[in-house]
Coordinates of C-alpha atoms in Angstrom, one line a residue:
Chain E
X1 CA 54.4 -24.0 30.1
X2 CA 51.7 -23.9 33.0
X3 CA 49.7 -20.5 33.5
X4 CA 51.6 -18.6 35.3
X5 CA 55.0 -19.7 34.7
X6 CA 55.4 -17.5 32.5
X7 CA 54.8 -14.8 34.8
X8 CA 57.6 -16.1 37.6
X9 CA 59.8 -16.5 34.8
X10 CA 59.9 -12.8 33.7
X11 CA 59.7 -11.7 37.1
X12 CA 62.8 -13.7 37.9
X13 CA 64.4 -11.8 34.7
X14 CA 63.5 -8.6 36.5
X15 CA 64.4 -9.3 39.3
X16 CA 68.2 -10.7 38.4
X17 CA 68.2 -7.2 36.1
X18 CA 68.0 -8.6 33.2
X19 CA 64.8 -6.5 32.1
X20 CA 65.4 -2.7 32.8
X21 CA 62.8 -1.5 30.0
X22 CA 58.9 -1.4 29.5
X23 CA 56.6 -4.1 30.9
X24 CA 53.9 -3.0 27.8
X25 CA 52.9 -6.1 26.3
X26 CA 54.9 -8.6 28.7
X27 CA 52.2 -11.4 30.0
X28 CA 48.9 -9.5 28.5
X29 CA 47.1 -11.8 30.6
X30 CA 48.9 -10.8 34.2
X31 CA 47.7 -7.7 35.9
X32 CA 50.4 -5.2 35.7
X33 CA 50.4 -2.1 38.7
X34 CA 51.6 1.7 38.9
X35 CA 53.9 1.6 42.3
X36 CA 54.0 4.7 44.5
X37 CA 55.9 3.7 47.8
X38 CA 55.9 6.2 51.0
X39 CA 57.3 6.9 54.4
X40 CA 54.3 5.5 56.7
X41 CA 53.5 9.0 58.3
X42 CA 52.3 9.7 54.7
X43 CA 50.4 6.0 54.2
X44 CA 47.1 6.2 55.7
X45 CA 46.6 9.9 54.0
X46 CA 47.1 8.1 50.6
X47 CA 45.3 5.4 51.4
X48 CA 42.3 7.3 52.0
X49 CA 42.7 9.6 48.6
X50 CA 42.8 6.3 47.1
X51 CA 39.5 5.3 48.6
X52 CA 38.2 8.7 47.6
X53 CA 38.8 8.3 44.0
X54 CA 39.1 4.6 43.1
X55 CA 38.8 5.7 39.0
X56 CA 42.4 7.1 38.6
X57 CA 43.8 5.2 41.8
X58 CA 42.1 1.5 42.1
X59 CA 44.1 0.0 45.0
X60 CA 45.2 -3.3 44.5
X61 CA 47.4 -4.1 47.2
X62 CA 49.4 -2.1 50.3
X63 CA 52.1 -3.4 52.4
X64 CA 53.1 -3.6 55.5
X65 CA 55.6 -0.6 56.5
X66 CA 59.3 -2.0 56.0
X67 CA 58.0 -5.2 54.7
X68 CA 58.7 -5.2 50.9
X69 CA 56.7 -8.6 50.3
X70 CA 53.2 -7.9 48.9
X71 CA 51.9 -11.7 49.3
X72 CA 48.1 -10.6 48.0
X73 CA 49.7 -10.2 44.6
X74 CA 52.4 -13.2 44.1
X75 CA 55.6 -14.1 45.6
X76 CA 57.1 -9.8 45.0
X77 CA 59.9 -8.6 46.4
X78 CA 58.8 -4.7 45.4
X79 CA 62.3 -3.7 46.3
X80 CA 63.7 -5.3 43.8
X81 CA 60.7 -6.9 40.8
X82 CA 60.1 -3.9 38.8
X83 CA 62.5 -2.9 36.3
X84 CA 63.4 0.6 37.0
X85 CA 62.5 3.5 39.4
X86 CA 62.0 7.0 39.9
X87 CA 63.2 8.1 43.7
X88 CA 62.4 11.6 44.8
X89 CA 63.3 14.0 47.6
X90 CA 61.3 17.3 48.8
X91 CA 59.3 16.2 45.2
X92 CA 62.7 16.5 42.8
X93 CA 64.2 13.0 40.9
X94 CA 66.8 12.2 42.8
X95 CA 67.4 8.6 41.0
X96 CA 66.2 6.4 38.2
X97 CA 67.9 2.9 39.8
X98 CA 67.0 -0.5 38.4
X99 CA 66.3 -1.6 41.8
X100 CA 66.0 -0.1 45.6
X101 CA 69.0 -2.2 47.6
X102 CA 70.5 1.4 48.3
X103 CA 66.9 3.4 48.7
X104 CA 64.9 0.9 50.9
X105 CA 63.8 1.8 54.7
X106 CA 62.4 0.4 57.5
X107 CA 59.2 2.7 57.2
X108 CA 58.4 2.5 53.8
X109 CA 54.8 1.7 52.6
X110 CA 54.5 -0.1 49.2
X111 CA 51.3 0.8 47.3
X112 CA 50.1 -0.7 44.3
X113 CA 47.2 0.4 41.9
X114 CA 45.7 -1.2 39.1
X115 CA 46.8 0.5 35.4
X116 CA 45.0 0.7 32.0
X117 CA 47.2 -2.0 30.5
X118 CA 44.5 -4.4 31.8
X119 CA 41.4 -2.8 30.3
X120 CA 43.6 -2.2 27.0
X121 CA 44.0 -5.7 26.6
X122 CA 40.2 -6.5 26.8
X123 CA 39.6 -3.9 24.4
X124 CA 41.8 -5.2 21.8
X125 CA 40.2 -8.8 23.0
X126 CA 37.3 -7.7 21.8
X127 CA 38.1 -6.5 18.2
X128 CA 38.4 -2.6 18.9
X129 CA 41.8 -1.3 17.7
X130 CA 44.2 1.3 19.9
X131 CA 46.1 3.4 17.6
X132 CA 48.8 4.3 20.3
X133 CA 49.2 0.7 20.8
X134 CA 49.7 -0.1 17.0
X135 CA 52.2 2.8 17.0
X136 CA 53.9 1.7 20.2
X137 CA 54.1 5.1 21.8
X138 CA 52.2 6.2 25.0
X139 CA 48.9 7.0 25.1
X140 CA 47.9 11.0 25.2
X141 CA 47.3 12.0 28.8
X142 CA 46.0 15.0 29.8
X143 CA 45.6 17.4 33.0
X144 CA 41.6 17.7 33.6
X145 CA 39.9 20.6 35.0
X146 CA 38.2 17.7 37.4
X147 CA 39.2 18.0 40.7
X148 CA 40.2 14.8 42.7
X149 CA 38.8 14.6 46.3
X150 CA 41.5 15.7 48.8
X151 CA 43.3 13.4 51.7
X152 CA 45.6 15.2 53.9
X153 CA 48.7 16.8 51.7
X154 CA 47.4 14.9 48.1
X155 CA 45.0 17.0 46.5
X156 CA 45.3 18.1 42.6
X157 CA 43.1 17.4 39.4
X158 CA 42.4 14.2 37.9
X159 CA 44.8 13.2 35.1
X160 CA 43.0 11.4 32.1
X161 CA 44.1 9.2 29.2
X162 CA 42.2 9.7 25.7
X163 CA 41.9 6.7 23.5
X164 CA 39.1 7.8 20.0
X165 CA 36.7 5.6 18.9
X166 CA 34.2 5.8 16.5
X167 CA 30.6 5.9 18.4
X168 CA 29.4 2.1 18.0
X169 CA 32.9 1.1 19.2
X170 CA 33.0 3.7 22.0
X171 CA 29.6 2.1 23.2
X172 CA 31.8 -1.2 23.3
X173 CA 34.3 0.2 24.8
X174 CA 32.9 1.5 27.6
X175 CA 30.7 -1.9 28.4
X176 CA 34.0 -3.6 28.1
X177 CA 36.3 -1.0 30.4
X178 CA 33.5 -1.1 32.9
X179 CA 34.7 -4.7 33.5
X180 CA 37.3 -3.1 35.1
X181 CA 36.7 -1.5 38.0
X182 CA 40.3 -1.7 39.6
X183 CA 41.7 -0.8 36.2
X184 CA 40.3 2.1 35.8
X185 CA 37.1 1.1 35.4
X186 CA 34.5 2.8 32.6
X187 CA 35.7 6.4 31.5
X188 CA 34.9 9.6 33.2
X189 CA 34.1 11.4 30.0
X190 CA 33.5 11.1 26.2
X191 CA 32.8 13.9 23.4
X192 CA 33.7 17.0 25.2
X193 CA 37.3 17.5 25.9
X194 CA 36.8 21.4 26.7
X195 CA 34.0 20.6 29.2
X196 CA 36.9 18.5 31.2
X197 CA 39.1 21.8 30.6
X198 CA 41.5 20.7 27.8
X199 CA 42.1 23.0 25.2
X200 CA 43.8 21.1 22.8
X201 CA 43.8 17.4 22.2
X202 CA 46.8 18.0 19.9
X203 CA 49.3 18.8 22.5
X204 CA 49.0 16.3 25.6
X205 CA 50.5 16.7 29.2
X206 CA 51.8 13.5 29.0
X207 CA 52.8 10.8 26.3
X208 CA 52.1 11.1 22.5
X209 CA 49.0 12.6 20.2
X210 CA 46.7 10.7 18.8
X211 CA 44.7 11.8 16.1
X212 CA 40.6 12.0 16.5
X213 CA 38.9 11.7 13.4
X214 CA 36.0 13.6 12.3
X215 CA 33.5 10.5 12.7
X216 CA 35.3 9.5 15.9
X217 CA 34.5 10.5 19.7
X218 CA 37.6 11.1 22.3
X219 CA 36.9 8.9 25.4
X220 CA 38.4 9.7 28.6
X221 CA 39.6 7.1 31.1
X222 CA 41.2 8.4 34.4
X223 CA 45.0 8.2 34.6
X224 CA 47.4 6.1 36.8
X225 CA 49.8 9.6 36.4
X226 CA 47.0 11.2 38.6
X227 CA 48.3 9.7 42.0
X228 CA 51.7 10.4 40.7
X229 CA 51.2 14.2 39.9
X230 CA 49.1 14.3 43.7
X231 CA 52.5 13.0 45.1
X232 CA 54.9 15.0 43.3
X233 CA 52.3 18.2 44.2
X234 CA 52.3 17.6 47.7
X235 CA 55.7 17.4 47.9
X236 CA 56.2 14.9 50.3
X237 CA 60.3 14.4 51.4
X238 CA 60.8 11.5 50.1
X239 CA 58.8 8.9 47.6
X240 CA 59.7 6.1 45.0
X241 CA 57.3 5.9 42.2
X242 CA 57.9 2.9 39.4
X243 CA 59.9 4.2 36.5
X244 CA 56.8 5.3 33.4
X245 CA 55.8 2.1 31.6
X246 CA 58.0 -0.3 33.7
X247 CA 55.2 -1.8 36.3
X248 CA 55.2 -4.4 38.6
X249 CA 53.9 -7.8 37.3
X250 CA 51.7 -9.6 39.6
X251 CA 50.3 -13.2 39.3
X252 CA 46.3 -11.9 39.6
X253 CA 45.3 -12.4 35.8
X254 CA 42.9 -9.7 34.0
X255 CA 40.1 -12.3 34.4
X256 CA 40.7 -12.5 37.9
X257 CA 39.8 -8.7 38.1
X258 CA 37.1 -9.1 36.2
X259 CA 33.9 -7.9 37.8
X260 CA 31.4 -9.9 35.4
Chain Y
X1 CA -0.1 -6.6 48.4
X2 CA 2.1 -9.7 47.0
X3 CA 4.6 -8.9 44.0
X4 CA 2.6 -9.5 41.1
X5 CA -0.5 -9.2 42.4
X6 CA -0.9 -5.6 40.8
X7 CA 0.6 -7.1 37.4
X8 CA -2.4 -9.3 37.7
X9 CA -4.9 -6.7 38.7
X10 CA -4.4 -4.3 36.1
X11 CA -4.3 -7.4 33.1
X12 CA -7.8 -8.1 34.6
X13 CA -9.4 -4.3 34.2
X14 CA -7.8 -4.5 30.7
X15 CA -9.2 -7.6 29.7
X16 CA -12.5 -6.3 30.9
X17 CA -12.2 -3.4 28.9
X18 CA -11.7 -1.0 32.0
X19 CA -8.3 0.1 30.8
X20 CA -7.9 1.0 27.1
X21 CA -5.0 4.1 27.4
X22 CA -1.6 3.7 27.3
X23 CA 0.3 1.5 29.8
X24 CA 3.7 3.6 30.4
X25 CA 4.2 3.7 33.7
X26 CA 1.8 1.1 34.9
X27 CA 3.3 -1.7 37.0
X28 CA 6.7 0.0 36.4
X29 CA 8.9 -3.2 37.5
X30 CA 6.9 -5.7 34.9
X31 CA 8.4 -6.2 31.8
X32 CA 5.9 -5.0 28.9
X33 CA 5.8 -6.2 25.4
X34 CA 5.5 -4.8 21.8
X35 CA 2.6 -6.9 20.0
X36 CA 2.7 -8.0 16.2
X37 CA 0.3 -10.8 15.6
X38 CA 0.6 -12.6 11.8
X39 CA -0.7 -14.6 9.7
X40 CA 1.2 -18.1 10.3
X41 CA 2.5 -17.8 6.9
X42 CA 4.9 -14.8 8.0
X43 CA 5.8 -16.3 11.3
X44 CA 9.0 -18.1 10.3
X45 CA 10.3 -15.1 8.1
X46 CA 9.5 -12.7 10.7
X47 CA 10.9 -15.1 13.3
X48 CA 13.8 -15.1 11.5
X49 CA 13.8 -11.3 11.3
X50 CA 13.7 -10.8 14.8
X51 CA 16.6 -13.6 15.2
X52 CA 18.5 -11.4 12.7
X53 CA 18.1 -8.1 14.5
X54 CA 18.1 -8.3 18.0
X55 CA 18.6 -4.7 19.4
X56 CA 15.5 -3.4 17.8
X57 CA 13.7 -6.4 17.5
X58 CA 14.1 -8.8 21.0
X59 CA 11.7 -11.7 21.1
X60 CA 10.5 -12.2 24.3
X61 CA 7.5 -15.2 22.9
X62 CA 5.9 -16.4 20.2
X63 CA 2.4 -18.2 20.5
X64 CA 1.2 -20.9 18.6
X65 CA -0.6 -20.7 15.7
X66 CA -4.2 -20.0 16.5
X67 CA -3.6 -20.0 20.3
X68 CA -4.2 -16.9 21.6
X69 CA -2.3 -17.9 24.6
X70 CA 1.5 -16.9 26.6
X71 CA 2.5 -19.0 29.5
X72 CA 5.9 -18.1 29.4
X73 CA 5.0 -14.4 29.9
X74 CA 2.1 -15.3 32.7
X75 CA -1.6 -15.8 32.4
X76 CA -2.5 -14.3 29.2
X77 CA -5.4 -13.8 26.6
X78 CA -3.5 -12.1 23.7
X79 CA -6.8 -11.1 22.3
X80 CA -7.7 -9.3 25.7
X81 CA -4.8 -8.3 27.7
X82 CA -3.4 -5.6 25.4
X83 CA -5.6 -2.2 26.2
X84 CA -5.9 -1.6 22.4
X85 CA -5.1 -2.6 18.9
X86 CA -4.4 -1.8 15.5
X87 CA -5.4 -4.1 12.8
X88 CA -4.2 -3.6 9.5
X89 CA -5.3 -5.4 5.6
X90 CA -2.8 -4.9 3.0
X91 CA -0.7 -2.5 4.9
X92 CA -3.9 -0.1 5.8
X93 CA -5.4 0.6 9.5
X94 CA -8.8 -0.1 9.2
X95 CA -10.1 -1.1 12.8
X96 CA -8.4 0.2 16.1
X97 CA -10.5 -2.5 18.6
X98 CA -9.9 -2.9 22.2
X99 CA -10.1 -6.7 21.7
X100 CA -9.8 -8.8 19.0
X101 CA -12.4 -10.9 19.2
X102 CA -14.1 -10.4 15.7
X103 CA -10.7 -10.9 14.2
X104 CA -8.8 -13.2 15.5
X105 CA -8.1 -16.1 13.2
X106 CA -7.1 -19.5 13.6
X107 CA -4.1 -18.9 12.0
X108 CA -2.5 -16.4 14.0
X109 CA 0.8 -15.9 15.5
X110 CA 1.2 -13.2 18.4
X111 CA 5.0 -12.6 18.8
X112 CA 6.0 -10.2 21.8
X113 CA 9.0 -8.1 21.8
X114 CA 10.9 -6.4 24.7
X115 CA 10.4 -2.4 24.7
X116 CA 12.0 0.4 26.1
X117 CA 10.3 0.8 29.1
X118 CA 12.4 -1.5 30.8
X119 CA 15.8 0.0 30.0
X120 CA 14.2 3.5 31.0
X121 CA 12.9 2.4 34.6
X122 CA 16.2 1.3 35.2
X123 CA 18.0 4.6 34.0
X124 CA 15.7 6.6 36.4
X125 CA 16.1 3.9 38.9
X126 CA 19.7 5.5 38.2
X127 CA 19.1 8.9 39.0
X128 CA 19.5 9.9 35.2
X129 CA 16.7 11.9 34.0
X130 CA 14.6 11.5 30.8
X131 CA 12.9 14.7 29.5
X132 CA 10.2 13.3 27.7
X133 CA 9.5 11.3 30.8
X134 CA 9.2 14.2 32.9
X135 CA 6.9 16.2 30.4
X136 CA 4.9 13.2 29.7
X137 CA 5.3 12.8 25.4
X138 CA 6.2 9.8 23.4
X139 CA 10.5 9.4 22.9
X140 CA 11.7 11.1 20.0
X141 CA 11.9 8.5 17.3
X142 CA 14.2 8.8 13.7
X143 CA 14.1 6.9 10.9
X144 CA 18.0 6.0 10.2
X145 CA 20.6 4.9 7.5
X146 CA 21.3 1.7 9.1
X147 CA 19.2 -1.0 7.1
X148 CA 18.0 -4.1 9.5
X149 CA 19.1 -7.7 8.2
X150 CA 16.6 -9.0 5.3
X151 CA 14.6 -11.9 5.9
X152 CA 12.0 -13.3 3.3
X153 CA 9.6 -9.7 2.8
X154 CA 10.7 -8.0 6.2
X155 CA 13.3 -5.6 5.5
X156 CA 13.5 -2.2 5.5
X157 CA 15.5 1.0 8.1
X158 CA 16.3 0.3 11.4
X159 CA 14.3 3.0 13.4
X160 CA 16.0 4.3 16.8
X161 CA 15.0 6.8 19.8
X162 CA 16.8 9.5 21.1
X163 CA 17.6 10.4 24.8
X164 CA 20.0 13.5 25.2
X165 CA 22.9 13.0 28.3
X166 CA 25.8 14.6 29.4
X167 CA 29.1 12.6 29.0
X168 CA 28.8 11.5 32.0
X169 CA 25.7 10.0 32.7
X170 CA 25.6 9.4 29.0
X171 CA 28.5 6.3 30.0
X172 CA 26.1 5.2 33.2
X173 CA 23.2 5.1 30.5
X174 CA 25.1 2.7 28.3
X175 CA 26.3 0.9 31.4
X176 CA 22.6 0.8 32.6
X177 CA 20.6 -0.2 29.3
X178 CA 23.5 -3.1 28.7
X179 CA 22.1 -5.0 31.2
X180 CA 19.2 -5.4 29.1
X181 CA 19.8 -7.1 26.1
X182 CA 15.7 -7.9 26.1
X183 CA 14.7 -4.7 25.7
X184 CA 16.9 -3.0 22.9
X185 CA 19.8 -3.2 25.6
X186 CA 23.2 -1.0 24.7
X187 CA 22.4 2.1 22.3
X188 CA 23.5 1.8 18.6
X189 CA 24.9 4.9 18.6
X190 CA 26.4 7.9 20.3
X191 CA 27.0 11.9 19.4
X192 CA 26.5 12.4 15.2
X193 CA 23.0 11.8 14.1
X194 CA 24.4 12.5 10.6
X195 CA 26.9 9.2 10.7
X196 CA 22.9 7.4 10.8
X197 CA 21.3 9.4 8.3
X198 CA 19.7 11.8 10.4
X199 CA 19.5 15.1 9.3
X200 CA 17.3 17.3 12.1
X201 CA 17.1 16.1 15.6
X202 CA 14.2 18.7 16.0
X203 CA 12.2 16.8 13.6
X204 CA 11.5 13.0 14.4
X205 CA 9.7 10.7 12.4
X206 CA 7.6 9.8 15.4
X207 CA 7.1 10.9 18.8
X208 CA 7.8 14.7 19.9
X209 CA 11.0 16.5 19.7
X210 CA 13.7 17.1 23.2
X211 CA 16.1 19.8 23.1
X212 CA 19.8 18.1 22.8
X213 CA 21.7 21.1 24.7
X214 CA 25.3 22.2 23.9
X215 CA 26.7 20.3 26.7
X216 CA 24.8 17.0 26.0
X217 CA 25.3 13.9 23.7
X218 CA 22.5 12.3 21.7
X219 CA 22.2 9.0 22.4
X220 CA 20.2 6.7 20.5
X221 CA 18.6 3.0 21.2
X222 CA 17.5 0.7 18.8
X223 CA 13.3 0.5 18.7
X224 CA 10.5 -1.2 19.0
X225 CA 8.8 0.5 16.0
X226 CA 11.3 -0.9 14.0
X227 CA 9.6 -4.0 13.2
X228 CA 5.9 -2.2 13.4
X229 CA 7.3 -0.1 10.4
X230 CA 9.0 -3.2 9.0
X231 CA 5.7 -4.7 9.0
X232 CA 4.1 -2.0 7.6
X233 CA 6.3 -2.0 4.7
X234 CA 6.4 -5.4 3.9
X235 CA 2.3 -4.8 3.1
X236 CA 1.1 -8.5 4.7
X237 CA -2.6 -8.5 3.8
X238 CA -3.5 -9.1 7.2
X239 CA -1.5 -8.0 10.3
X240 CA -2.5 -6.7 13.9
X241 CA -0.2 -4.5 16.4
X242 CA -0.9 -3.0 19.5
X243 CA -2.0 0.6 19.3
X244 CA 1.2 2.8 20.0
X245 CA 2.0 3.1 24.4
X246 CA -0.9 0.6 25.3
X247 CA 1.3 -2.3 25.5
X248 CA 0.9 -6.1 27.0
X249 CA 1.9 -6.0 30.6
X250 CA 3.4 -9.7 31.1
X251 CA 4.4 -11.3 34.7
X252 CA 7.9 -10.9 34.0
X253 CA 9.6 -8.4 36.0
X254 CA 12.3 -6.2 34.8
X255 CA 14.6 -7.8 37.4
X256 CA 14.0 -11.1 35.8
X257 CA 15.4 -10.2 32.2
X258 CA 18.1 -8.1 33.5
X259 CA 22.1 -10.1 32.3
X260 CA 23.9 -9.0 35.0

């Protein structure tokens, strides 16, 4: 099989259906995006929050209102190659459908933004293991007490992820997620988790906990739920985000991303 | 002035004995060295030390035997060009010369190793701020837990210095020194002096104690006293070092040696 193929071949799966579930995992070496899609009076104010805080919202590609190609990133059809998704009206879920044939409109703006599913996989790459991964359950994300920079309507505080390490392997881990820049990127905060405002690593705003040891250090990485929460704060009438854990599959590669 | 020209201006007042203090902050964007200068019968074992151990031990030259010259590192006398020395017979200090012309030997190997002063030019070139820097004493330096690889009689603790940062610019510190693998590059550790053996961060082995506030991470950096102490231990019968802060100033810039 040529690189690649593998890619168009379970995007084709998606896209006939035939993959409703998580992407996590699927083509490690394809970049994989969080999709937030918005009427167009609402795109340039997003676009601009996302310039203002590339960490939890690294733009990868936008596209043209109406137009669901997004040719930057393969041959996507984004109303239809991601396997399930969340649609919501005046900020409530209004539908979870497996593809947007019913939902799409002319002034729709497709956004895409890099996720941590890239800078994962260079971190188990090089050696260092991820106990959520192991486990196969979502990794702890938290609301932060960091304050994103506002755009128009989308304002709110940075959501983070926490992965531990122990500290040699969090120095590795942080030259290695720094890589990354439109995956996140290096974190935004290690030892402190009260200085960030979270009280309690045990109990999570999102996903599962993960244990940190007494010899390891939490790392924080900004979150790909941040632009989601901004969104479903602000409000907006009506929004399709993708469904948690099922992303879109591109055909950039992690080492095309790669910024050394 | 041409670049270089005040690299080359300064190695001429020390070689004529109008320089003989320490060289920190002198011709901050030249790389300068660490100077341990053997007996030829050490220079493959200690050679092979430095191969061994990189972070606290980077080899930037070696001379040959009984030449006291560097070209690699520019236009250097090594019996001259460092402001001050330490010679040592059977592990004792017993001349602290500003050259070495009544001791240098036909035999001798001068090996120069990258210091810290690089790494640190660069974090302030940062915008991070180093206390002991601003008040003008040596780095706080700790003897540690973590034993250097062995070769033939060099072995002994690897010793590290300590910088305190908040989480934040503790992860643009790490990004920062990473980028110089030369010059002790990424630190060895991050946040529990204990998990390295040590005990009181208001107590170094060498150099003057900083404050690590509640809100800050130590973070600690292999160094360049390592092999110095290494040396010391080993108890060659003859040996010669530079005296501690007046260091070789090569024609290297910090620029040059930077990975990325």
């Amino acid at each position: 099989m040529k690189p690649g193929e593998d890619v168009k071949r379970i995007r084709a799966r998606i896209r006939a259906g035939e993959w409703t579930g998580s992407t996590s995992g699927m083509a490690p070496a394809a970049v994989q995006g969080n999709v937030t899609i918005l009427p167009r009076e609402f795109a340039s104010d997003f676009m601009r929050f996302c310039q203002l805080n590339p960490k939890p919202c690294p733009l990868l590609a936008v596209s043209e209102a109406g137009d669901p190609a997004l040719p930057t990133l393969g041959d996507i059809d984004i109303r239809t190659d991601v396997p399930r998704y969340r649609v919501f009206e005046d900020g409530r879920c209004v539908d979870e459908p497996f593809d947007l044939t019913r939902w799409w409109r002319d002034d729709l703006v497709a956004f895409v933004l890099g996720c941590s599913l890239c800078f994962e996989q260079a971190l188990l790459d090089a050696g260092l293991r991820l106990e959520h991964v192991e486990r196969g359950s979502a990794v702890p994300m938290f609301r932060t007490s960091i304050a994103t920079q506002a755009a128009g309507p989308f304002h709110g505080p940075m959501v983070v992820s926490m992965r531990p390490f122990r500290p040699a392997e969090a120095i590795r881990a942080i030259q290695v997620s720094s890589r990354f820049p439109t995956a996140h990127g290096a974190p935004v905060h290690i030892g402190f988790p009260e200085a960030i405002g979270i009280r309690d690593l045990s109990r999570p705003d999102f996903g599962s906990p993960v244990e940190v040891a007494p010899d390891q250090l939490p790392v924080f990485w900004a979150c790909g739920v941040t632009p989601q929460a901004v969104v479903e704060a602000a409000k907006v009438p009506f929004c399709i985000t993708h469904y948690p854990g099922s992303m879109l599959i591109t055909d950039m590669r992690n080492a095309d991303i790669a910024a050394l």
